[in-house]
The first five atom37 places (N, CA, C, CB, O) and aatype in JSON, in Angstrom:
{
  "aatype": [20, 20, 20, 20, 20, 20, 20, 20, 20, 20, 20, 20, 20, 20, 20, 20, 20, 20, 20, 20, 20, 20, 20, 20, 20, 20, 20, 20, 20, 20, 20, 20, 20, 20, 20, 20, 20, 20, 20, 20, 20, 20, 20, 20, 20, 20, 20, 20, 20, 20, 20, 20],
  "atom_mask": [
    [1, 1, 1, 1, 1],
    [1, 1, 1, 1, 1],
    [1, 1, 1, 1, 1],
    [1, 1, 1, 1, 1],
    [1, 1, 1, 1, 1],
    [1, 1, 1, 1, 1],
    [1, 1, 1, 1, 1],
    [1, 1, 1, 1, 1],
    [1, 1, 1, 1, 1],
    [1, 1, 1, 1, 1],
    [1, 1, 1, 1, 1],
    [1, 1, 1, 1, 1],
    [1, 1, 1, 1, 1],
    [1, 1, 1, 1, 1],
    [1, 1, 1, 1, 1],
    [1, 1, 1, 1, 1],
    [1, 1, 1, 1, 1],
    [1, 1, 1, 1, 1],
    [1, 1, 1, 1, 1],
    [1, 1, 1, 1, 1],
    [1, 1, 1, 1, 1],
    [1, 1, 1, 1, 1],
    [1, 1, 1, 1, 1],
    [1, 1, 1, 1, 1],
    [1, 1, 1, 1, 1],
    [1, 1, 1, 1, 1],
    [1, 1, 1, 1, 1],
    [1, 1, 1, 1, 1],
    [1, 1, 1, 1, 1],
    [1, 1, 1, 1, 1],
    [1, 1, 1, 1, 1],
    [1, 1, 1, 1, 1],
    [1, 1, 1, 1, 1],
    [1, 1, 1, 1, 1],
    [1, 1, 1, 1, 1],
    [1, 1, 1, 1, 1],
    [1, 1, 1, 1, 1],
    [1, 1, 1, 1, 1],
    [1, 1, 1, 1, 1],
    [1, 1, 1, 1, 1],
    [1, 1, 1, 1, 1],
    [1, 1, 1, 1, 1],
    [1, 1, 1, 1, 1],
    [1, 1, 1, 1, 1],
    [1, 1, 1, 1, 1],
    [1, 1, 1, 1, 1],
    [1, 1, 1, 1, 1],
    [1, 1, 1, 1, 1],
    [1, 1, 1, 1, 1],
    [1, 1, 1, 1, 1],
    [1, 1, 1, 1, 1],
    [1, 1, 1, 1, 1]
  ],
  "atom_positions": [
    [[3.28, 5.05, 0.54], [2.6, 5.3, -0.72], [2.53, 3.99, -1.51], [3.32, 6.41, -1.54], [3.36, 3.12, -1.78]],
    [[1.3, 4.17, -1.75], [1.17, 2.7, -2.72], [0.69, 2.77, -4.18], [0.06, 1.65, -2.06], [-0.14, 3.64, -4.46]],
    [[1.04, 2.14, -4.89], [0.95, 2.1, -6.37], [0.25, 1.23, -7.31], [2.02, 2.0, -6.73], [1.05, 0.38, -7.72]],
    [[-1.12, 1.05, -7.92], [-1.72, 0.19, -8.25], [-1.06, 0.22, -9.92], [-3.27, 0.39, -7.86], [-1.35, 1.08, -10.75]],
    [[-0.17, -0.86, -10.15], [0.43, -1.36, -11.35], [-0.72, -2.33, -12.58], [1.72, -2.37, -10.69], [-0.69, -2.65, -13.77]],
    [[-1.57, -2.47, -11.54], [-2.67, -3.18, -12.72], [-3.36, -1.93, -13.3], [-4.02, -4.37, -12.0], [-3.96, -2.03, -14.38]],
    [[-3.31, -0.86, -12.71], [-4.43, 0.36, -13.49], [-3.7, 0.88, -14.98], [-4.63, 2.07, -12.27], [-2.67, 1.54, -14.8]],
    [[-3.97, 0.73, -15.95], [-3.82, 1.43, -16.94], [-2.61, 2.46, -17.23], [-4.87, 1.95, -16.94], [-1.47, 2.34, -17.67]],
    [[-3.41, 3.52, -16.77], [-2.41, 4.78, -16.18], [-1.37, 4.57, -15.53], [-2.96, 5.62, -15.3], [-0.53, 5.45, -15.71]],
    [[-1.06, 3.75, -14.82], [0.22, 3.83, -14.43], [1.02, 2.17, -14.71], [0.14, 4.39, -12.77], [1.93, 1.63, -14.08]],
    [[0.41, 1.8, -15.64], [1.59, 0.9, -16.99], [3.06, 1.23, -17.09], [1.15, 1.29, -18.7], [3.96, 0.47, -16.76]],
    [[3.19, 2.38, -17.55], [4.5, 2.89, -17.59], [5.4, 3.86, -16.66], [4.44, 3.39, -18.59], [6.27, 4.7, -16.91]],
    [[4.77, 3.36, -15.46], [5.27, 4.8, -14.13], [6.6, 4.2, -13.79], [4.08, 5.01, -12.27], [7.09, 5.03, -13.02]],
    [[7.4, 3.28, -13.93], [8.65, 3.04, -13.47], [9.54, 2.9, -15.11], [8.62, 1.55, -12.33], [10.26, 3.86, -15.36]],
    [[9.5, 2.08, -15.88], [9.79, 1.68, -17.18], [10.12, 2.91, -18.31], [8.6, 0.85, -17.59], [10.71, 2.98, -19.39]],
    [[9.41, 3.82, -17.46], [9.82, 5.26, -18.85], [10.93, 6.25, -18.08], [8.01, 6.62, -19.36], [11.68, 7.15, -18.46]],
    [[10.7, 5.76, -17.09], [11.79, 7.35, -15.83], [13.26, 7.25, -16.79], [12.42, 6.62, -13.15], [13.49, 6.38, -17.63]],
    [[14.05, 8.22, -16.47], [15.39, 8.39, -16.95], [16.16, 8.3, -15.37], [15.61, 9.98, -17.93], [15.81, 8.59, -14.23]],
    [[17.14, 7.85, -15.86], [17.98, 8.4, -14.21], [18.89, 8.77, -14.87], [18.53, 7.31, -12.8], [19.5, 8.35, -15.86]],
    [[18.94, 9.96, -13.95], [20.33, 11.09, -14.1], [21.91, 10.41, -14.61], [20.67, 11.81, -12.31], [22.23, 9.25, -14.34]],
    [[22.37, 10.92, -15.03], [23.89, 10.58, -15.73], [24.53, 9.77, -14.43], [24.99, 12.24, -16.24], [24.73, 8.6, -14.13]],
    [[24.74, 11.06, -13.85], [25.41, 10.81, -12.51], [25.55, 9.36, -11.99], [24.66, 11.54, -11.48], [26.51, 8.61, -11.79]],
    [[23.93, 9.25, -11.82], [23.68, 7.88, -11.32], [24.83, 6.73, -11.66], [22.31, 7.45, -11.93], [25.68, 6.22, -10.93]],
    [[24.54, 6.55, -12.9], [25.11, 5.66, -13.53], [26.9, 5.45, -13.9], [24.36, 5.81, -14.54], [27.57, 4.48, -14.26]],
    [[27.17, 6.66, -13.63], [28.25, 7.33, -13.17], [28.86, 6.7, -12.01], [27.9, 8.6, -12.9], [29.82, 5.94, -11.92]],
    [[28.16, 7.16, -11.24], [28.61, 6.22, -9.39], [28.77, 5.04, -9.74], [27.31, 6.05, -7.93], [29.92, 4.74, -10.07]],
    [[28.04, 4.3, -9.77], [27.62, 3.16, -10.26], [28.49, 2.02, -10.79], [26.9, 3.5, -11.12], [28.63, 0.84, -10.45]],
    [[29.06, 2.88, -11.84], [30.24, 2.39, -12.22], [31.25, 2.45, -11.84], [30.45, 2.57, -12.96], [32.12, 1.75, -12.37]],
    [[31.59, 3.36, -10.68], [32.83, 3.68, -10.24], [32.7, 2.52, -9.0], [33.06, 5.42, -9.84], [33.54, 1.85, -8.39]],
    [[31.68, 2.6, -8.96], [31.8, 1.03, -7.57], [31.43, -0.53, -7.81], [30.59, 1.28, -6.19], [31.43, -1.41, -6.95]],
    [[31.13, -0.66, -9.05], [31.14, -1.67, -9.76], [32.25, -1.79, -10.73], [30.02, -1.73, -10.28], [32.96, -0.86, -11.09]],
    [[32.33, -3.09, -11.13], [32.8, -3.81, -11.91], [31.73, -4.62, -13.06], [33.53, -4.57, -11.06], [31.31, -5.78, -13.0]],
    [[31.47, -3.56, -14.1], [30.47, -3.95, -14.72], [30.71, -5.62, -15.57], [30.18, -2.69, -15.62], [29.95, -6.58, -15.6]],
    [[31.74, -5.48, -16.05], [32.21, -6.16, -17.13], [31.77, -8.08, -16.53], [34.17, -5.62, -17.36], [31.62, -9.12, -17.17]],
    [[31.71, -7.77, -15.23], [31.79, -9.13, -14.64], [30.38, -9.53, -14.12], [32.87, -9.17, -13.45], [30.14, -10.53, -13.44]],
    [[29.1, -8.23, -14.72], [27.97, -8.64, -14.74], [27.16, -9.17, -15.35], [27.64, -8.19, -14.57], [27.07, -8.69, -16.48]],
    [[26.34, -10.15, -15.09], [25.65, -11.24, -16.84], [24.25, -11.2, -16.27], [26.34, -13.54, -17.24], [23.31, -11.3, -17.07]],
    [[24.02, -11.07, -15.02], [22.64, -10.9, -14.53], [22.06, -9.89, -13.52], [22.36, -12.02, -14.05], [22.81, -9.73, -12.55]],
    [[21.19, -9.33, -13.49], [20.68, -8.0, -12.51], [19.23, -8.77, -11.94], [20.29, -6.16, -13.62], [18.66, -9.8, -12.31]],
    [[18.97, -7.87, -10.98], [17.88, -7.94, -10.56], [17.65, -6.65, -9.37], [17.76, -9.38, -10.12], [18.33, -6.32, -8.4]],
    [[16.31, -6.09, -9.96], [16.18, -4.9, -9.41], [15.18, -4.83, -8.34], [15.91, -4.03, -10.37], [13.99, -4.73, -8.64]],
    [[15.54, -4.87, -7.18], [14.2, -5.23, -5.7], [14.2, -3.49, -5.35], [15.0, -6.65, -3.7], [15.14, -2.75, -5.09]],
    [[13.17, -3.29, -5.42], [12.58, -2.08, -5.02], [11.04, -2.21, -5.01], [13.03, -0.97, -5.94], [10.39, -3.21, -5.32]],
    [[10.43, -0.68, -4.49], [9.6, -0.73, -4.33], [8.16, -0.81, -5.34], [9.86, -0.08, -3.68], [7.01, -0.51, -5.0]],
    [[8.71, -1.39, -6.9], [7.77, -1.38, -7.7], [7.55, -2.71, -7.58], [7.98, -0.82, -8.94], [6.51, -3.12, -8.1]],
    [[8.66, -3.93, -6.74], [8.34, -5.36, -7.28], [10.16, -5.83, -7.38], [7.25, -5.33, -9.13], [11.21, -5.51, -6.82]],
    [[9.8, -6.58, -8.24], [11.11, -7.37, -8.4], [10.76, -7.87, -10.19], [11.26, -8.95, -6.99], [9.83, -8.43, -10.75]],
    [[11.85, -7.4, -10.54], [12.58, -7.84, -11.67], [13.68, -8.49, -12.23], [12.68, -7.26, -12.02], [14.8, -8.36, -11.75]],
    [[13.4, -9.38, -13.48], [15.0, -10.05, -13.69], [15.22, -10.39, -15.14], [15.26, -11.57, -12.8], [14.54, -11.21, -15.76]],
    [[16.2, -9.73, -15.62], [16.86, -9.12, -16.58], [17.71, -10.53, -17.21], [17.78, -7.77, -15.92], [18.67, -11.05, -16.63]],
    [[17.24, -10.92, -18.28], [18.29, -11.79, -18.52], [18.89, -11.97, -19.89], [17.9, -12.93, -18.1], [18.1, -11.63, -20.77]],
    [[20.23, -12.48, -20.38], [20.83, -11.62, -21.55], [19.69, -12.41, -22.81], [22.94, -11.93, -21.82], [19.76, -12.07, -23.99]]
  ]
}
């Protein structure tokens, strides 16, 4: 499935989602957040990078 990010309509198709509690939950239980200063998210919308 492919996703045209230049169309209008789907501007906000990754950027508005919620993820479940849970998620973030795990997440933390297998991380060590405190010792994070930079992310970067590779999936299938692209690549992003988060910086403080």
């Amino acid at each position: 499935m492919t996703i045209n990010f230049h169309n209008p309509d789907n501007k906000d198709s990754y950027s508005t989602r919620k993820a479940d509690i849970s998620w973030r939950d795990t997440i933390r239980k297998m991380v060590d957040m405190q010792d994070i200063h930079d992310a970067v998210d590779v999936g299938c919308g692209g690549v992003s990078i988060q910086e403080p």
